[in-house]
Amino acid sequence: MDRRQEILTLIKTLGISINHLAGQLGLKTHTLNYLLHDSSALDDELYTQIKDVLDNYQYELRLFNEQEEETLDLFDEDEQHQFMGERIRLFARRKFGTLKKLADAMEISPQQLQQYISGKREPGSRILMKFLKLGCDLNWLLGGRESNESYRIQKLEARIKELTKGLEEISEKINDLLRNQNR
């Protein structure tokens, strides 16, 4: 998958509107559409900026902004597996840093996890329960919509990590000062 396809897949998977993304990047919507669909190359700087916006995307509650058409065919089966794989990757990166660490936390092999990501296997109830116990929002994992509570939990976990890192740095500085004082 090339960079352009990766970006387009993430946009679709996360449900981000092109208008919102363009606004975050300081571009006009038609300019961003051209760059994503018709431009001959996606340069490194734009790719990095788009990835940053997607990584920091805040899932907003859209109550009355969008009218979605109701159809009986909610998902194309192949598309659903592809996007579930992307969401598993995203969850692994957000919560564990790597797919290997996620597989270890789930007590499954990395190969088995890769089969879920690639769509070769569907996660059963046992695997879905493992995702749930690790803090993954199953509504988001299976359908692409994240609940507000899940978003709040994710933000709180990120804040806890920041604060823990800060406390560790403070602790190291205090220990250094104490060592220097004892000399």
C-alpha atoms as a PDB file:
ATOM      1  CA  MET A   1       0.000   0.000   0.000  1.00  0.00           C
ATOM      2  CA  ASP A   2       1.525   3.333  -1.007  1.00  0.00           C
ATOM      3  CA  ARG A   3       1.373   6.528   1.051  1.00  0.00           C
ATOM      4  CA  ARG A   4      -1.632   7.927  -0.797  1.00  0.00           C
ATOM      5  CA  GLN A   5      -3.645   4.731  -0.284  1.00  0.00           C
ATOM      6  CA  GLU A   6      -2.603   4.626   3.376  1.00  0.00           C
ATOM      7  CA  ILE A   7      -3.846   8.179   3.934  1.00  0.00           C
ATOM      8  CA  LEU A   8      -7.111   7.581   2.064  1.00  0.00           C
ATOM      9  CA  THR A   9      -7.716   4.348   3.983  1.00  0.00           C
ATOM     10  CA  LEU A  10      -7.091   6.055   7.323  1.00  0.00           C
ATOM     11  CA  ILE A  11      -9.408   8.930   6.404  1.00  0.00           C
ATOM     12  CA  LYS A  12     -12.157   6.487   5.522  1.00  0.00           C
ATOM     13  CA  THR A  13     -11.474   4.193   8.493  1.00  0.00           C
ATOM     14  CA  LEU A  14     -11.520   7.014  11.017  1.00  0.00           C
ATOM     15  CA  GLY A  15     -14.513   8.696   9.376  1.00  0.00           C
ATOM     16  CA  ILE A  16     -12.774  12.049   9.087  1.00  0.00           C
ATOM     17  CA  SER A  17     -14.365  14.507   6.682  1.00  0.00           C
ATOM     18  CA  ILE A  18     -12.138  16.020   4.012  1.00  0.00           C
ATOM     19  CA  ASN A  19     -13.443  19.452   5.053  1.00  0.00           C
ATOM     20  CA  HIS A  20     -12.253  18.921   8.630  1.00  0.00           C
ATOM     21  CA  LEU A  21      -8.879  17.580   7.518  1.00  0.00           C
ATOM     22  CA  ALA A  22      -8.394  20.462   5.071  1.00  0.00           C
ATOM     23  CA  GLY A  23      -9.228  22.946   7.821  1.00  0.00           C
ATOM     24  CA  GLN A  24      -6.694  21.354  10.173  1.00  0.00           C
ATOM     25  CA  LEU A  25      -4.042  21.555   7.458  1.00  0.00           C
ATOM     26  CA  GLY A  26      -4.909  25.127   6.492  1.00  0.00           C
ATOM     27  CA  LEU A  27      -5.872  24.091   2.956  1.00  0.00           C
ATOM     28  CA  LYS A  28      -8.977  24.542   0.883  1.00  0.00           C
ATOM     29  CA  THR A  29     -11.045  21.387   0.486  1.00  0.00           C
ATOM     30  CA  HIS A  30     -10.669  21.233  -3.303  1.00  0.00           C
ATOM     31  CA  THR A  31      -6.875  21.667  -2.944  1.00  0.00           C
ATOM     32  CA  LEU A  32      -6.644  18.753  -0.509  1.00  0.00           C
ATOM     33  CA  ASN A  33      -8.877  16.629  -2.765  1.00  0.00           C
ATOM     34  CA  TYR A  34      -6.558  17.353  -5.691  1.00  0.00           C
ATOM     35  CA  LEU A  35      -3.467  16.486  -3.653  1.00  0.00           C
ATOM     36  CA  LEU A  36      -4.998  13.230  -2.422  1.00  0.00           C
ATOM     37  CA  HIS A  37      -6.582  12.059  -5.656  1.00  0.00           C
ATOM     38  CA  ASP A  38      -5.097  13.732  -8.733  1.00  0.00           C
ATOM     39  CA  SER A  39      -1.630  15.016  -7.886  1.00  0.00           C
ATOM     40  CA  SER A  40       1.277  13.017  -9.291  1.00  0.00           C
ATOM     41  CA  ALA A  41       3.108  12.754  -5.970  1.00  0.00           C
ATOM     42  CA  LEU A  42       2.423  13.169  -2.285  1.00  0.00           C
ATOM     43  CA  ASP A  43       5.452  14.967  -0.830  1.00  0.00           C
ATOM     44  CA  ASP A  44       7.025  14.027   2.506  1.00  0.00           C
ATOM     45  CA  GLU A  45       6.029  17.227   4.312  1.00  0.00           C
ATOM     46  CA  LEU A  46       2.337  16.970   3.396  1.00  0.00           C
ATOM     47  CA  TYR A  47       2.325  13.250   4.201  1.00  0.00           C
ATOM     48  CA  THR A  48       3.801  13.974   7.652  1.00  0.00           C
ATOM     49  CA  GLN A  49       1.328  16.793   8.321  1.00  0.00           C
ATOM     50  CA  ILE A  50      -1.644  14.639   7.316  1.00  0.00           C
ATOM     51  CA  LYS A  51      -0.406  11.726   9.463  1.00  0.00           C
ATOM     52  CA  ASP A  52      -0.002  14.087  12.436  1.00  0.00           C
ATOM     53  CA  VAL A  53      -3.552  15.393  12.030  1.00  0.00           C
ATOM     54  CA  LEU A  54      -4.905  11.838  11.681  1.00  0.00           C
ATOM     55  CA  ASP A  55      -2.953  10.637  14.716  1.00  0.00           C
ATOM     56  CA  ASN A  56      -4.208  13.547  16.804  1.00  0.00           C
ATOM     57  CA  TYR A  57      -7.727  13.499  15.436  1.00  0.00           C
ATOM     58  CA  GLN A  58     -10.282  14.118  18.121  1.00  0.00           C
ATOM     59  CA  TYR A  59     -13.391  12.083  17.530  1.00  0.00           C
ATOM     60  CA  GLU A  60     -16.107  14.691  17.553  1.00  0.00           C
ATOM     61  CA  LEU A  61     -19.741  14.007  18.223  1.00  0.00           C
ATOM     62  CA  ARG A  62     -21.616  14.798  15.038  1.00  0.00           C
ATOM     63  CA  LEU A  63     -25.231  15.159  16.030  1.00  0.00           C
ATOM     64  CA  PHE A  64     -26.865  17.217  13.338  1.00  0.00           C
ATOM     65  CA  ASN A  65     -24.058  17.949  10.893  1.00  0.00           C
ATOM     66  CA  GLU A  66     -24.273  14.929   8.669  1.00  0.00           C
ATOM     67  CA  GLN A  67     -27.234  13.121   7.200  1.00  0.00           C
ATOM     68  CA  GLU A  68     -26.200   9.541   6.500  1.00  0.00           C
ATOM     69  CA  GLU A  69     -28.137   7.468   4.033  1.00  0.00           C
ATOM     70  CA  GLU A  70     -29.561   4.293   5.412  1.00  0.00           C
ATOM     71  CA  THR A  71     -28.987   1.229   3.284  1.00  0.00           C
ATOM     72  CA  LEU A  72     -29.419  -2.447   3.877  1.00  0.00           C
ATOM     73  CA  ASP A  73     -25.838  -3.131   2.743  1.00  0.00           C
ATOM     74  CA  LEU A  74     -23.936  -1.559   5.607  1.00  0.00           C
ATOM     75  CA  PHE A  75     -20.536  -3.056   4.811  1.00  0.00           C
ATOM     76  CA  ASP A  76     -18.757  -4.674   1.955  1.00  0.00           C
ATOM     77  CA  GLU A  77     -17.313  -7.796   3.615  1.00  0.00           C
ATOM     78  CA  ASP A  78     -13.759  -7.333   2.236  1.00  0.00           C
ATOM     79  CA  GLU A  79     -13.779  -3.635   3.073  1.00  0.00           C
ATOM     80  CA  GLN A  80     -14.909  -4.344   6.618  1.00  0.00           C
ATOM     81  CA  HIS A  81     -12.012  -6.762   7.203  1.00  0.00           C
ATOM     82  CA  GLN A  82      -9.525  -4.313   5.693  1.00  0.00           C
ATOM     83  CA  PHE A  83     -10.689  -1.498   7.929  1.00  0.00           C
ATOM     84  CA  MET A  84     -10.823  -3.729  10.999  1.00  0.00           C
ATOM     85  CA  GLY A  85      -7.178  -4.573  10.314  1.00  0.00           C
ATOM     86  CA  GLU A  86      -6.324  -0.874  10.157  1.00  0.00           C
ATOM     87  CA  ARG A  87      -8.171  -0.275  13.419  1.00  0.00           C
ATOM     88  CA  ILE A  88      -6.303  -3.156  15.086  1.00  0.00           C
ATOM     89  CA  ARG A  89      -3.022  -1.581  13.920  1.00  0.00           C
ATOM     90  CA  LEU A  90      -4.139   1.809  15.215  1.00  0.00           C
ATOM     91  CA  PHE A  91      -5.170   0.343  18.582  1.00  0.00           C
ATOM     92  CA  ALA A  92      -1.838  -1.476  18.874  1.00  0.00           C
ATOM     93  CA  ARG A  93       0.110   1.700  18.094  1.00  0.00           C
ATOM     94  CA  ARG A  94      -1.936   3.859  20.481  1.00  0.00           C
ATOM     95  CA  LYS A  95      -1.982   1.500  23.434  1.00  0.00           C
ATOM     96  CA  PHE A  96       1.045  -0.784  23.101  1.00  0.00           C
ATOM     97  CA  GLY A  97       3.389   0.810  20.583  1.00  0.00           C
ATOM     98  CA  THR A  98       3.809  -2.341  18.476  1.00  0.00           C
ATOM     99  CA  LEU A  99       1.774  -5.249  17.149  1.00  0.00           C
ATOM    100  CA  LYS A 100       4.134  -7.675  18.916  1.00  0.00           C
ATOM    101  CA  LYS A 101       3.371  -6.102  22.290  1.00  0.00           C
ATOM    102  CA  LEU A 102      -0.367  -6.261  21.554  1.00  0.00           C
ATOM    103  CA  ALA A 103      -0.064  -9.948  20.609  1.00  0.00           C
ATOM    104  CA  ASP A 104       1.859 -10.608  23.848  1.00  0.00           C
ATOM    105  CA  ALA A 105      -0.788  -8.779  25.902  1.00  0.00           C
ATOM    106  CA  MET A 106      -3.517 -10.827  24.191  1.00  0.00           C
ATOM    107  CA  GLU A 107      -1.516 -14.009  24.762  1.00  0.00           C
ATOM    108  CA  ILE A 108      -1.649 -14.954  21.081  1.00  0.00           C
ATOM    109  CA  SER A 109       1.083 -15.317  18.501  1.00  0.00           C
ATOM    110  CA  PRO A 110       2.014 -12.375  16.273  1.00  0.00           C
ATOM    111  CA  GLN A 111       1.109 -14.588  13.299  1.00  0.00           C
ATOM    112  CA  GLN A 112      -2.412 -15.081  14.613  1.00  0.00           C
ATOM    113  CA  LEU A 113      -2.799 -11.338  15.144  1.00  0.00           C
ATOM    114  CA  GLN A 114      -1.544 -10.743  11.603  1.00  0.00           C
ATOM    115  CA  GLN A 115      -4.275 -13.047  10.270  1.00  0.00           C
ATOM    116  CA  TYR A 116      -6.914 -10.830  11.918  1.00  0.00           C
ATOM    117  CA  ILE A 117      -5.260  -7.724  10.510  1.00  0.00           C
ATOM    118  CA  SER A 118      -5.072  -9.108   6.980  1.00  0.00           C
ATOM    119  CA  GLY A 119      -8.671 -10.367   7.099  1.00  0.00           C
ATOM    120  CA  LYS A 120      -7.719 -14.034   6.657  1.00  0.00           C
ATOM    121  CA  ARG A 121      -9.448 -14.806   9.955  1.00  0.00           C
ATOM    122  CA  GLU A 122     -12.301 -13.159  11.808  1.00  0.00           C
ATOM    123  CA  PRO A 123     -11.859 -12.630  15.526  1.00  0.00           C
ATOM    124  CA  GLY A 124     -14.261 -14.759  17.519  1.00  0.00           C
ATOM    125  CA  SER A 125     -15.807 -13.940  20.865  1.00  0.00           C
ATOM    126  CA  ARG A 126     -12.704 -15.104  22.793  1.00  0.00           C
ATOM    127  CA  ILE A 127     -10.431 -12.729  20.854  1.00  0.00           C
ATOM    128  CA  LEU A 128     -12.960  -9.891  20.989  1.00  0.00           C
ATOM    129  CA  MET A 129     -13.140 -10.293  24.778  1.00  0.00           C
ATOM    130  CA  LYS A 130      -9.342  -9.991  24.915  1.00  0.00           C
ATOM    131  CA  PHE A 131      -9.536  -6.747  22.937  1.00  0.00           C
ATOM    132  CA  LEU A 132     -12.238  -5.501  25.317  1.00  0.00           C
ATOM    133  CA  LYS A 133     -10.203  -6.393  28.429  1.00  0.00           C
ATOM    134  CA  LEU A 134      -7.245  -4.471  26.970  1.00  0.00           C
ATOM    135  CA  GLY A 135      -9.383  -1.348  26.652  1.00  0.00           C
ATOM    136  CA  CYS A 136     -10.402  -1.495  22.992  1.00  0.00           C
ATOM    137  CA  ASP A 137     -13.844  -0.121  22.128  1.00  0.00           C
ATOM    138  CA  LEU A 138     -15.486  -3.022  20.274  1.00  0.00           C
ATOM    139  CA  ASN A 139     -18.005  -0.730  18.577  1.00  0.00           C
ATOM    140  CA  TRP A 140     -15.082   1.130  17.066  1.00  0.00           C
ATOM    141  CA  LEU A 141     -13.129  -2.035  16.254  1.00  0.00           C
ATOM    142  CA  LEU A 142     -16.027  -3.710  14.473  1.00  0.00           C
ATOM    143  CA  GLY A 143     -17.842  -0.733  13.007  1.00  0.00           C
ATOM    144  CA  GLY A 144     -15.507   2.234  12.936  1.00  0.00           C
ATOM    145  CA  ARG A 145     -17.435   4.433  15.372  1.00  0.00           C
ATOM    146  CA  GLU A 146     -15.789   5.220  18.673  1.00  0.00           C
ATOM    147  CA  SER A 147     -17.882   6.137  21.675  1.00  0.00           C
ATOM    148  CA  ASN A 148     -17.222   9.338  23.583  1.00  0.00           C
ATOM    149  CA  GLU A 149     -16.320   7.321  26.681  1.00  0.00           C
ATOM    150  CA  SER A 150     -13.673   5.412  24.757  1.00  0.00           C
ATOM    151  CA  TYR A 151     -12.209   8.650  23.474  1.00  0.00           C
ATOM    152  CA  ARG A 152     -12.121  10.094  26.996  1.00  0.00           C
ATOM    153  CA  ILE A 153     -10.436   6.958  28.315  1.00  0.00           C
ATOM    154  CA  GLN A 154      -7.829   7.144  25.543  1.00  0.00           C
ATOM    155  CA  LYS A 155      -7.123  10.800  26.342  1.00  0.00           C
ATOM    156  CA  LEU A 156      -6.876  10.049  30.074  1.00  0.00           C
ATOM    157  CA  GLU A 157      -4.494   7.150  29.433  1.00  0.00           C
ATOM    158  CA  ALA A 158      -2.312   9.400  27.273  1.00  0.00           C
ATOM    159  CA  ARG A 159      -2.330  12.054  30.017  1.00  0.00           C
ATOM    160  CA  ILE A 160      -1.428   9.449  32.644  1.00  0.00           C
ATOM    161  CA  LYS A 161       1.533   8.358  30.505  1.00  0.00           C
ATOM    162  CA  GLU A 162       2.686  11.992  30.219  1.00  0.00           C
ATOM    163  CA  LEU A 163       2.355  12.573  33.951  1.00  0.00           C
ATOM    164  CA  THR A 164       4.124   9.304  34.781  1.00  0.00           C
ATOM    165  CA  LYS A 165       7.000  10.257  32.511  1.00  0.00           C
ATOM    166  CA  GLY A 166       7.151  13.665  34.174  1.00  0.00           C
ATOM    167  CA  LEU A 167       7.195  12.080  37.632  1.00  0.00           C
ATOM    168  CA  GLU A 168      10.002   9.736  36.579  1.00  0.00           C
ATOM    169  CA  GLU A 169      12.035  12.701  35.336  1.00  0.00           C
ATOM    170  CA  ILE A 170      11.435  14.598  38.579  1.00  0.00           C
ATOM    171  CA  SER A 171      12.380  11.528  40.589  1.00  0.00           C
ATOM    172  CA  GLU A 172      15.629  11.152  38.623  1.00  0.00           C
ATOM    173  CA  LYS A 173      16.495  14.815  39.203  1.00  0.00           C
ATOM    174  CA  ILE A 174      15.795  14.511  42.936  1.00  0.00           C
ATOM    175  CA  ASN A 175      17.969  11.385  43.119  1.00  0.00           C
ATOM    176  CA  ASP A 176      20.760  13.204  41.242  1.00  0.00           C
ATOM    177  CA  LEU A 177      20.538  16.144  43.631  1.00  0.00           C
ATOM    178  CA  LEU A 178      20.636  13.834  46.648  1.00  0.00           C
ATOM    179  CA  ARG A 179      23.659  11.971  45.241  1.00  0.00           C
ATOM    180  CA  ASN A 180      25.454  15.251  44.563  1.00  0.00           C
ATOM    181  CA  GLN A 181      24.612  16.539  48.043  1.00  0.00           C
ATOM    182  CA  ASN A 182      26.010  13.395  49.695  1.00  0.00           C
ATOM    183  CA  ARG A 183      29.364  13.754  47.950  1.00  0.00           C
END
